[in-house]
Every structure is written in C-alpha cells, then in structure tokens.
Amino acid sequence: METMRAHVFHGVGRTSIEQVPIPEPKPGEALVRVTLTTICGTDLHIVRGEYPVKPGLVIGHEPVGVIAELGAGVTGYKVGERVLIGAITPCGQCRACLSGHLSQCGHGEGYEALGGWRFGNTINGAPAEYLIVPAAQANLAKIPDALTDEQVVLLADIASTGISGAESGGVRIGDTVAVFAQGPIGLCATAGAKLMGAALVIGIDRNPTRLETARRMGADVVVDARECDVVAEVRRLSGGGVDVAIEALGEQTTFEMALRVLRPGGTLSSLGVYSGKLQIPYEAFAAGIGDHRIVTTLCPGGKERMRRLMELVKHSRLDLTPLLTHHVSLEDIVEGYRIFGEQRDGVLKVAVKP
Ligand SMILES: [Zn+2]
Ligand SMILES: [Zn+2]
C-alpha cells in the first residue's frame, strides 16, 4: 500500500507528521494532491483540547491542490486541474443544503449543526500530501490560471468566514460598521464590510501591528482597545451607535462591547466561536425590545462560494497575501503551530507546503 505524509492529531497537545496510507476515492469523491494549505485558529482549539476530535485524524481544513484521481460519477473535471476546496464541504443534496443552509449540511436526512464542516473534524483534513474531497461535484472549484495558490488559499476559510460576517450582518451602502478584533477573520470581515459598501469601517484590536494591517484591509479608523474606552469611542465615531457590529473573537467581553456600540435596530453579526456561557446584559439589549438582530454564521463553503471569492481576487477587489506572513514545509508544521499559537513575530497566517 502506498503511503503519504500527513499531520496527525494524537491527543491534547500532541500532533506529528506520520506516514499514512494514500486513500482511494469512492464514488462521488475526488483525490487531490495538496499543494498548499494553512493553519486555522480552530486547529489550535483542537490541539488544546477545546474542541474534541478523534485521535488519529489529520487536522486542518484549508486545501489548495491538483486533482489526482476522480471517483465514479464525478463529471466535468480532469486529472491535473488545479482546485480550491472550501473548508466547509456541503453535499448540495440534503434538506439543509436545499434549504440554503449549506454549512449545516446533514448526512442525507435533516440538518446537523456544523455538519458541513468535515475536513479535520469528521474526516481527514488538508495538511497531507493527498486529501479525499467528499461530494466532489459540489466542492471542487477550478482555480483560474492567473491566480497563484498563495492568492487563493485563504479563501477556503478565513475570507469566506470574515466576509460572511458583513454579508450576514446585512451591511448596506453608507453603513457604519465596527469590527471587534483584527485577527485573520476580523481582518477579512473588515475587508468584507468595505466590499459591501460601508461608509465607515472601524477596526478594533489591542495589537498595533494588526491595527496597521486593518487599515490596509479597509478600515477607515482603527481603535486601540488598550488606549481608550472602546464603547464610548466607537459611539462617538459613529454618531451614537453603529449599524452593524461584527464580533470576530468569540469572547464575552467583545460580544458585549459589540452589543453596546449598536444603535437600536442594528445588527450584531457574530463570527466568534464561544466556549462556556455567553451572557447578554439586558440594558445593552434594551431589555430585549430594541429591534436588535443577532446573527451567527459558519463559514460558507461549496464550489460556487469559492468561485465568487476567486472572482474578487482575480479582479483585484481583494488581496489576502499580506495576511500570509509565514511559510513552512509540512515537516515543520508543528513549529508553524507554535509560531501561530503564541502569536510570535507578527504572525497572521502560516502557509504550509506539503
Ligand atoms: Zn478554520
Ligand atoms: Zn447537504
């Protein structure tokens, strides 16, 4: 049996590069030779034991590669074509998918919370020489020749997620938008708010390098949370409250601040992954009758989403390459995790080459 190198999760705090069998595509699947991937904050949660997956799983969910083999029934593709695959791989055929909730894709019958998130969660993921793509017909997005792997790899997850924060928030032309936290997802939410037509985008963080990058990604004003009363400052900048507040960290403090800067009738668009209990202070919520909307979104996936995001890059509306601050080989991925996890030397995203 032929083998390949893959980044395998063994248990809390333990991952390594292993030799594992090269999988074979079943009907409807595709085998992709991975040419570039990256490490996500969610992978850190997994390694730290904050999100459970089974030991032995290849973790990671942001693949770019080349089709190596097509399973029976996958049509319109050729071996050797370059493809981007979203972090979320909807089947396109279940009740959830056909109701438009692709990320909450079930397995045949009903809905399943986070069911569309399979790579590095319920099936093997991207940091490996080869990867099986489920529901390949719905998930292989051909990469235009003009685009490099580096230009598209961040579309699989963080750009799709970040931009969806602005989309789900219903940002309208002329809106004022505050984005809480300018990590990779928050930076993409900032770019998304700008793309959606916001007149004023306010980026908030505590890290000066990230605030600097926020300006490059489309923030008109940045607020350093170490230096001021954030809520008062954002309310002042927005003339009494923002139309849309995007939460991109997943903590009680930022969630609460996002609520407190919102105008009545405004939308809190939440992207963060929370743990434990999340509380809503009633006065910031106008006792529940302030016409506020709170919406949550899991990264949109599927090949049409990827195609649309690649169009943005192709036509120079979106450039994510400033976020790819570090590059490592698959052999050095554990070191990549360390740099990323400890937020060392200005890291935003680490590109990993198998
Ligand atoms: Zn992710
Ligand atoms: Zn589905």
Short mmCIF file of C-alpha atoms and ligand atoms in Angstrom, two decimals:
data_model
loop_
_atom_site.label_atom_id
_atom_site.label_comp_id
_atom_site.label_asym_id
_atom_site.label_seq_id
_atom_site.Cartn_x
_atom_site.Cartn_y
_atom_site.Cartn_z
CA MET A 1 0.00 0.00 0.00
CA GLU A 2 1.36 3.41 -0.94
CA THR A 3 1.80 5.91 1.87
CA MET A 4 1.99 9.67 2.26
CA ARG A 5 2.99 12.18 4.93
CA ALA A 6 0.19 13.74 6.97
CA HIS A 7 -0.20 15.91 10.09
CA VAL A 8 -1.95 13.66 12.60
CA PHE A 9 -3.66 14.58 15.89
CA HIS A 10 -2.85 12.12 18.70
CA GLY A 11 -4.46 13.79 21.72
CA VAL A 12 -4.38 17.07 23.62
CA GLY A 13 -1.12 18.90 22.85
CA ARG A 14 0.19 16.07 20.67
CA THR A 15 0.44 16.09 16.87
CA SER A 16 3.11 14.84 14.48
CA ILE A 17 3.93 14.09 10.85
CA GLU A 18 3.19 10.42 10.13
CA GLN A 19 3.22 8.05 7.18
CA VAL A 20 -0.37 7.02 6.46
CA PRO A 21 -1.98 5.16 3.52
CA ILE A 22 -2.89 7.22 0.45
CA PRO A 23 -6.71 6.99 0.39
CA GLU A 24 -8.74 5.94 -2.65
CA PRO A 25 -11.70 7.99 -3.85
CA LYS A 26 -15.08 6.26 -3.58
CA PRO A 27 -17.97 7.16 -5.92
CA GLY A 28 -18.64 10.90 -5.77
CA GLU A 29 -15.28 11.69 -4.18
CA ALA A 30 -12.02 13.04 -5.56
CA LEU A 31 -8.40 12.53 -4.55
CA VAL A 32 -6.48 15.81 -4.55
CA ARG A 33 -2.71 16.24 -4.28
CA VAL A 34 -2.39 19.12 -1.82
CA THR A 35 -0.06 21.91 -2.96
CA LEU A 36 -0.75 24.50 -0.24
CA THR A 37 -2.68 24.76 3.00
CA THR A 38 -2.60 26.78 6.22
CA ILE A 39 -3.29 26.58 9.95
CA CYS A 40 -6.58 27.89 11.40
CA GLY A 41 -7.39 29.15 14.88
CA THR A 42 -9.88 26.28 15.08
CA ASP A 43 -6.97 23.83 14.71
CA LEU A 44 -5.39 25.44 17.77
CA HIS A 45 -8.64 24.85 19.70
CA ILE A 46 -8.49 21.19 18.66
CA VAL A 47 -4.86 20.73 19.71
CA ARG A 48 -5.56 22.45 23.04
CA GLY A 49 -8.44 20.07 23.66
CA GLU A 50 -11.11 22.80 23.49
CA TYR A 51 -12.88 21.14 20.57
CA PRO A 52 -12.83 17.34 20.58
CA VAL A 53 -11.95 15.25 17.54
CA LYS A 54 -10.88 11.62 17.48
CA PRO A 55 -7.18 10.75 17.78
CA GLY A 56 -5.63 9.62 14.51
CA LEU A 57 -7.39 12.32 12.49
CA VAL A 58 -5.50 14.55 10.05
CA ILE A 59 -6.47 18.03 11.26
CA GLY A 60 -6.66 21.18 9.09
CA HIS A 61 -9.30 22.31 6.60
CA GLU A 62 -7.98 24.79 4.02
CA PRO A 63 -6.82 22.90 0.90
CA VAL A 64 -5.47 24.00 -2.46
CA GLY A 65 -4.27 21.29 -4.82
CA VAL A 66 -4.36 19.36 -8.06
CA ILE A 67 -6.87 16.63 -8.95
CA ALA A 68 -5.05 13.28 -8.75
CA GLU A 69 -7.97 10.88 -9.23
CA LEU A 70 -11.73 11.15 -9.69
CA GLY A 71 -14.19 8.75 -8.10
CA ALA A 72 -17.02 7.29 -10.18
CA GLY A 73 -19.73 9.76 -11.11
CA VAL A 74 -17.70 12.98 -10.79
CA THR A 75 -18.01 14.75 -14.14
CA GLY A 76 -16.69 17.90 -15.77
CA TYR A 77 -13.22 17.65 -14.21
CA LYS A 78 -9.88 16.28 -15.37
CA VAL A 79 -6.90 14.84 -13.51
CA GLY A 80 -4.25 17.58 -13.22
CA GLU A 81 -6.67 20.51 -12.84
CA ARG A 82 -5.89 22.96 -10.04
CA VAL A 83 -8.67 23.28 -7.48
CA LEU A 84 -9.57 25.19 -4.34
CA ILE A 85 -11.83 23.44 -1.87
CA GLY A 86 -13.72 25.30 0.83
CA ALA A 87 -13.22 24.41 4.49
CA ILE A 88 -16.90 23.52 4.56
CA THR A 89 -17.95 20.84 2.08
CA PRO A 90 -21.74 20.78 1.68
CA CYS A 91 -23.27 17.81 -0.14
CA GLY A 92 -25.64 20.05 -2.08
CA GLN A 93 -28.43 17.50 -1.85
CA CYS A 94 -29.68 17.20 1.73
CA ARG A 95 -32.56 19.04 3.34
CA ALA A 96 -30.28 21.67 4.89
CA CYS A 97 -28.36 22.29 1.66
CA LEU A 98 -31.51 22.55 -0.43
CA SER A 99 -32.96 24.98 2.12
CA GLY A 100 -29.90 27.18 1.62
CA HIS A 101 -28.16 26.31 4.89
CA LEU A 102 -25.15 24.66 3.28
CA SER A 103 -22.83 24.86 6.28
CA GLN A 104 -25.32 22.98 8.47
CA CYS A 105 -25.43 20.17 5.89
CA GLY A 106 -26.78 16.88 7.22
CA HIS A 107 -25.96 13.42 6.05
CA GLY A 108 -28.96 12.54 3.92
CA GLU A 109 -31.82 13.42 6.24
CA GLY A 110 -32.18 16.54 8.36
CA TYR A 111 -29.96 19.37 9.49
CA GLU A 112 -26.82 18.83 11.51
CA ALA A 113 -25.14 21.68 13.43
CA LEU A 114 -21.76 22.30 11.76
CA GLY A 115 -22.45 19.21 9.62
CA GLY A 116 -20.82 20.79 6.56
CA TRP A 117 -17.52 21.03 8.43
CA ARG A 118 -15.93 17.68 7.65
CA PHE A 119 -12.20 18.22 6.92
CA GLY A 120 -10.19 17.84 10.11
CA ASN A 121 -13.40 17.37 12.09
CA THR A 122 -15.18 14.20 10.97
CA ILE A 123 -12.86 13.16 8.08
CA ASN A 124 -9.15 13.61 7.36
CA GLY A 125 -8.07 17.14 6.54
CA ALA A 126 -5.65 19.12 4.40
CA PRO A 127 -2.10 19.06 5.82
CA ALA A 128 -1.07 15.91 3.97
CA GLU A 129 0.26 15.03 0.54
CA TYR A 130 -3.20 13.85 -0.55
CA LEU A 131 -6.76 14.56 0.53
CA ILE A 132 -10.15 12.96 -0.20
CA VAL A 133 -12.78 15.55 -1.15
CA PRO A 134 -16.33 14.41 -0.30
CA ALA A 135 -19.23 15.42 -2.56
CA ALA A 136 -16.57 16.43 -5.09
CA GLN A 137 -19.12 17.59 -7.67
CA ALA A 138 -20.28 20.31 -5.26
CA ASN A 139 -16.89 21.22 -3.85
CA LEU A 140 -14.09 21.28 -6.42
CA ALA A 141 -13.63 24.91 -7.54
CA LYS A 142 -11.30 25.27 -10.52
CA ILE A 143 -8.62 27.91 -9.98
CA PRO A 144 -8.20 30.44 -12.83
CA ASP A 145 -4.71 30.22 -14.39
CA ALA A 146 -3.97 33.81 -13.45
CA LEU A 147 -4.18 33.09 -9.72
CA THR A 148 -1.44 31.55 -7.58
CA ASP A 149 -2.01 29.11 -4.71
CA GLU A 150 -0.96 31.85 -2.29
CA GLN A 151 -3.62 34.19 -3.65
CA VAL A 152 -6.46 31.72 -3.05
CA VAL A 153 -5.56 29.56 -0.05
CA LEU A 154 -7.08 31.96 2.48
CA LEU A 155 -10.41 31.97 0.62
CA ALA A 156 -11.16 28.42 1.82
CA ASP A 157 -11.97 29.55 5.32
CA ILE A 158 -10.98 32.90 6.79
CA ALA A 159 -12.00 35.07 3.85
CA SER A 160 -15.25 33.18 3.35
CA THR A 161 -15.97 33.41 7.07
CA GLY A 162 -14.86 37.00 7.56
CA ILE A 163 -16.71 38.34 4.54
CA SER A 164 -19.82 36.39 5.58
CA GLY A 165 -19.82 38.42 8.80
CA ALA A 166 -20.53 41.51 6.72
CA GLU A 167 -23.00 39.68 4.46
CA SER A 168 -24.99 38.12 7.30
CA GLY A 169 -24.95 41.47 9.07
CA GLY A 170 -26.71 42.89 6.03
CA VAL A 171 -24.26 45.77 5.62
CA ARG A 172 -25.80 48.41 3.38
CA ILE A 173 -24.27 51.22 1.35
CA GLY A 174 -23.43 54.06 3.70
CA ASP A 175 -23.46 51.97 6.89
CA THR A 176 -21.11 52.40 9.80
CA VAL A 177 -19.57 49.08 10.83
CA ALA A 178 -17.40 48.19 13.83
CA VAL A 179 -15.28 45.03 13.67
CA PHE A 180 -14.19 43.62 17.00
CA ALA A 181 -10.74 42.00 16.82
CA GLN A 182 -8.45 42.21 13.83
CA GLY A 183 -7.05 38.70 13.71
CA PRO A 184 -7.22 36.91 10.34
CA ILE A 185 -11.04 36.55 10.45
CA GLY A 186 -11.62 40.09 11.70
CA LEU A 187 -9.35 41.48 9.01
CA CYS A 188 -11.41 39.67 6.37
CA ALA A 189 -14.61 40.96 8.00
CA THR A 190 -13.15 44.45 7.69
CA ALA A 191 -12.47 43.85 4.01
CA GLY A 192 -15.99 42.42 3.65
CA ALA A 193 -17.64 45.47 5.23
CA LYS A 194 -15.78 47.69 2.78
CA LEU A 195 -16.77 45.48 -0.17
CA MET A 196 -20.42 45.61 0.93
CA GLY A 197 -20.38 49.40 0.73
CA ALA A 198 -19.93 50.58 4.32
CA ALA A 199 -19.09 54.28 4.53
CA LEU A 200 -17.12 53.98 7.76
CA VAL A 201 -15.39 50.83 8.95
CA ILE A 202 -13.95 50.91 12.46
CA GLY A 203 -11.35 48.24 13.28
CA ILE A 204 -10.74 47.42 16.93
CA ASP A 205 -7.87 45.44 18.46
CA ARG A 206 -5.14 45.63 21.09
CA ASN A 207 -2.26 44.77 18.78
CA PRO A 208 -0.66 47.71 16.88
CA THR A 209 0.60 45.51 14.02
CA ARG A 210 -2.87 44.10 13.48
CA LEU A 211 -4.37 47.59 13.58
CA GLU A 212 -1.88 48.63 10.90
CA THR A 213 -2.95 45.69 8.73
CA ALA A 214 -6.60 46.59 9.39
CA ARG A 215 -6.00 49.89 7.58
CA ARG A 216 -4.58 48.00 4.58
CA MET A 217 -7.61 45.72 4.56
CA GLY A 218 -10.13 48.57 4.51
CA ALA A 219 -10.58 50.06 7.99
CA ASP A 220 -11.10 53.82 7.80
CA VAL A 221 -10.42 54.29 11.51
CA VAL A 222 -8.72 51.99 13.99
CA VAL A 223 -9.30 51.95 17.73
CA ASP A 224 -6.62 50.60 20.05
CA ALA A 225 -8.51 48.91 22.88
CA ARG A 226 -5.55 49.42 25.24
CA GLU A 227 -5.79 53.18 24.94
CA CYS A 228 -9.42 54.16 25.35
CA ASP A 229 -12.93 53.26 26.44
CA VAL A 230 -13.80 51.35 23.27
CA VAL A 231 -17.57 51.60 23.61
CA ALA A 232 -17.51 55.37 24.19
CA GLU A 233 -15.04 55.89 21.35
CA VAL A 234 -16.98 53.81 18.81
CA ARG A 235 -20.25 55.51 19.79
CA ARG A 236 -18.57 58.88 19.34
CA LEU A 237 -17.07 57.95 15.95
CA SER A 238 -20.40 56.60 14.70
CA GLY A 239 -22.52 59.45 15.99
CA GLY A 240 -24.40 57.39 18.57
CA GLY A 241 -24.08 53.75 17.52
CA VAL A 242 -23.10 51.60 14.56
CA ASP A 243 -25.47 49.96 12.08
CA VAL A 244 -23.60 46.66 12.19
CA ALA A 245 -21.13 45.34 14.78
CA ILE A 246 -19.13 42.26 13.80
CA GLU A 247 -17.72 40.08 16.56
CA ALA A 248 -14.66 38.13 15.37
CA LEU A 249 -13.05 36.81 18.53
CA GLY A 250 -15.53 34.68 20.46
CA GLU A 251 -15.28 36.20 23.93
CA GLN A 252 -17.84 37.60 26.37
CA THR A 253 -16.09 40.99 26.51
CA THR A 254 -16.03 41.59 22.75
CA PHE A 255 -19.56 40.22 22.32
CA GLU A 256 -20.80 42.61 24.98
CA MET A 257 -18.94 45.57 23.51
CA ALA A 258 -20.38 44.76 20.08
CA LEU A 259 -23.85 44.91 21.62
CA ARG A 260 -23.12 48.14 23.48
CA VAL A 261 -21.96 50.02 20.36
CA LEU A 262 -25.04 49.03 18.34
CA ARG A 263 -27.77 51.52 17.52
CA PRO A 264 -31.35 50.39 18.20
CA GLY A 265 -32.40 48.28 15.23
CA GLY A 266 -28.77 47.46 14.47
CA THR A 267 -27.32 44.04 13.79
CA LEU A 268 -24.71 42.17 15.78
CA SER A 269 -23.10 39.72 13.38
CA SER A 270 -21.23 37.12 15.37
CA LEU A 271 -18.41 35.03 13.88
CA GLY A 272 -16.59 34.05 17.07
CA VAL A 273 -16.52 30.52 18.44
CA TYR A 274 -17.58 30.75 22.10
CA SER A 275 -16.99 28.41 24.97
CA GLY A 276 -18.90 28.17 28.23
CA LYS A 277 -21.81 30.53 28.80
CA LEU A 278 -22.45 33.70 26.82
CA GLN A 279 -24.46 36.37 28.64
CA ILE A 280 -26.47 39.27 27.25
CA PRO A 281 -26.61 42.37 29.51
CA TYR A 282 -30.25 43.45 29.39
CA GLU A 283 -29.64 47.20 29.33
CA ALA A 284 -27.37 46.93 26.27
CA PHE A 285 -30.10 44.81 24.69
CA ALA A 286 -32.82 47.36 25.52
CA ALA A 287 -34.45 44.68 27.68
CA GLY A 288 -34.97 42.62 24.54
CA ILE A 289 -37.19 45.06 22.64
CA GLY A 290 -34.66 47.32 20.87
CA ASP A 291 -35.23 45.70 17.47
CA HIS A 292 -31.67 44.39 17.61
CA ARG A 293 -30.76 41.43 15.48
CA ILE A 294 -28.10 38.93 16.48
CA VAL A 295 -26.99 36.62 13.68
CA THR A 296 -24.37 33.89 13.59
CA THR A 297 -22.65 32.34 10.59
CA LEU A 298 -20.45 29.33 9.96
CA CYS A 299 -18.03 29.70 7.06
CA PRO A 300 -19.93 29.35 3.74
CA GLY A 301 -18.43 26.62 1.53
CA GLY A 302 -19.07 24.85 -1.75
CA LYS A 303 -17.58 25.47 -5.19
CA GLU A 304 -19.83 28.40 -6.13
CA ARG A 305 -18.81 30.31 -2.98
CA MET A 306 -15.15 29.63 -3.80
CA ARG A 307 -15.66 30.73 -7.42
CA ARG A 308 -17.19 34.02 -6.31
CA LEU A 309 -14.38 34.71 -3.84
CA MET A 310 -11.77 33.91 -6.51
CA GLU A 311 -13.51 36.42 -8.81
CA LEU A 312 -12.92 39.09 -6.17
CA VAL A 313 -9.20 38.28 -6.13
CA LYS A 314 -8.96 37.98 -9.93
CA HIS A 315 -10.46 41.43 -10.39
CA SER A 316 -8.24 42.97 -7.70
CA ARG A 317 -11.08 43.72 -5.29
CA LEU A 318 -9.49 41.60 -2.58
CA ASP A 319 -5.85 40.84 -1.79
CA LEU A 320 -5.17 38.49 1.10
CA THR A 321 -1.46 37.93 0.52
CA PRO A 322 -0.48 40.46 3.25
CA LEU A 323 -2.02 38.01 5.74
CA LEU A 324 0.28 35.15 4.71
CA THR A 325 3.11 36.28 6.96
CA HIS A 326 4.89 32.93 7.42
CA HIS A 327 5.75 29.90 5.28
CA VAL A 328 6.72 26.43 6.48
CA SER A 329 7.06 22.98 4.92
CA LEU A 330 4.75 20.16 6.06
CA GLU A 331 7.70 18.70 8.03
CA ASP A 332 7.87 21.92 10.07
CA ILE A 333 4.13 22.30 10.68
CA VAL A 334 4.46 21.68 14.42
CA GLU A 335 6.82 24.66 14.60
CA GLY A 336 4.26 26.57 12.50
CA TYR A 337 1.63 25.77 15.13
CA ARG A 338 3.93 27.14 17.82
CA ILE A 339 4.51 30.44 16.00
CA PHE A 340 0.79 30.76 15.20
CA GLY A 341 -0.40 29.72 18.66
CA GLU A 342 1.93 32.06 20.52
CA GLN A 343 1.30 34.88 18.00
CA ARG A 344 5.04 35.23 17.57
CA ASP A 345 6.76 37.78 15.35
CA GLY A 346 3.71 39.44 13.85
CA VAL A 347 2.20 36.21 12.53
CA LEU A 348 -1.24 36.34 10.92
CA LYS A 349 -1.39 33.16 8.85
CA VAL A 350 1.16 30.40 8.22
CA ALA A 351 1.28 28.86 4.72
CA VAL A 352 2.11 25.14 4.77
CA LYS A 353 3.56 23.38 1.69
CA PRO A 354 3.34 19.55 1.63
ZN ZN B 1 -10.85 27.39 10.13
ZN ZN B 2 -26.03 18.74 2.50
#
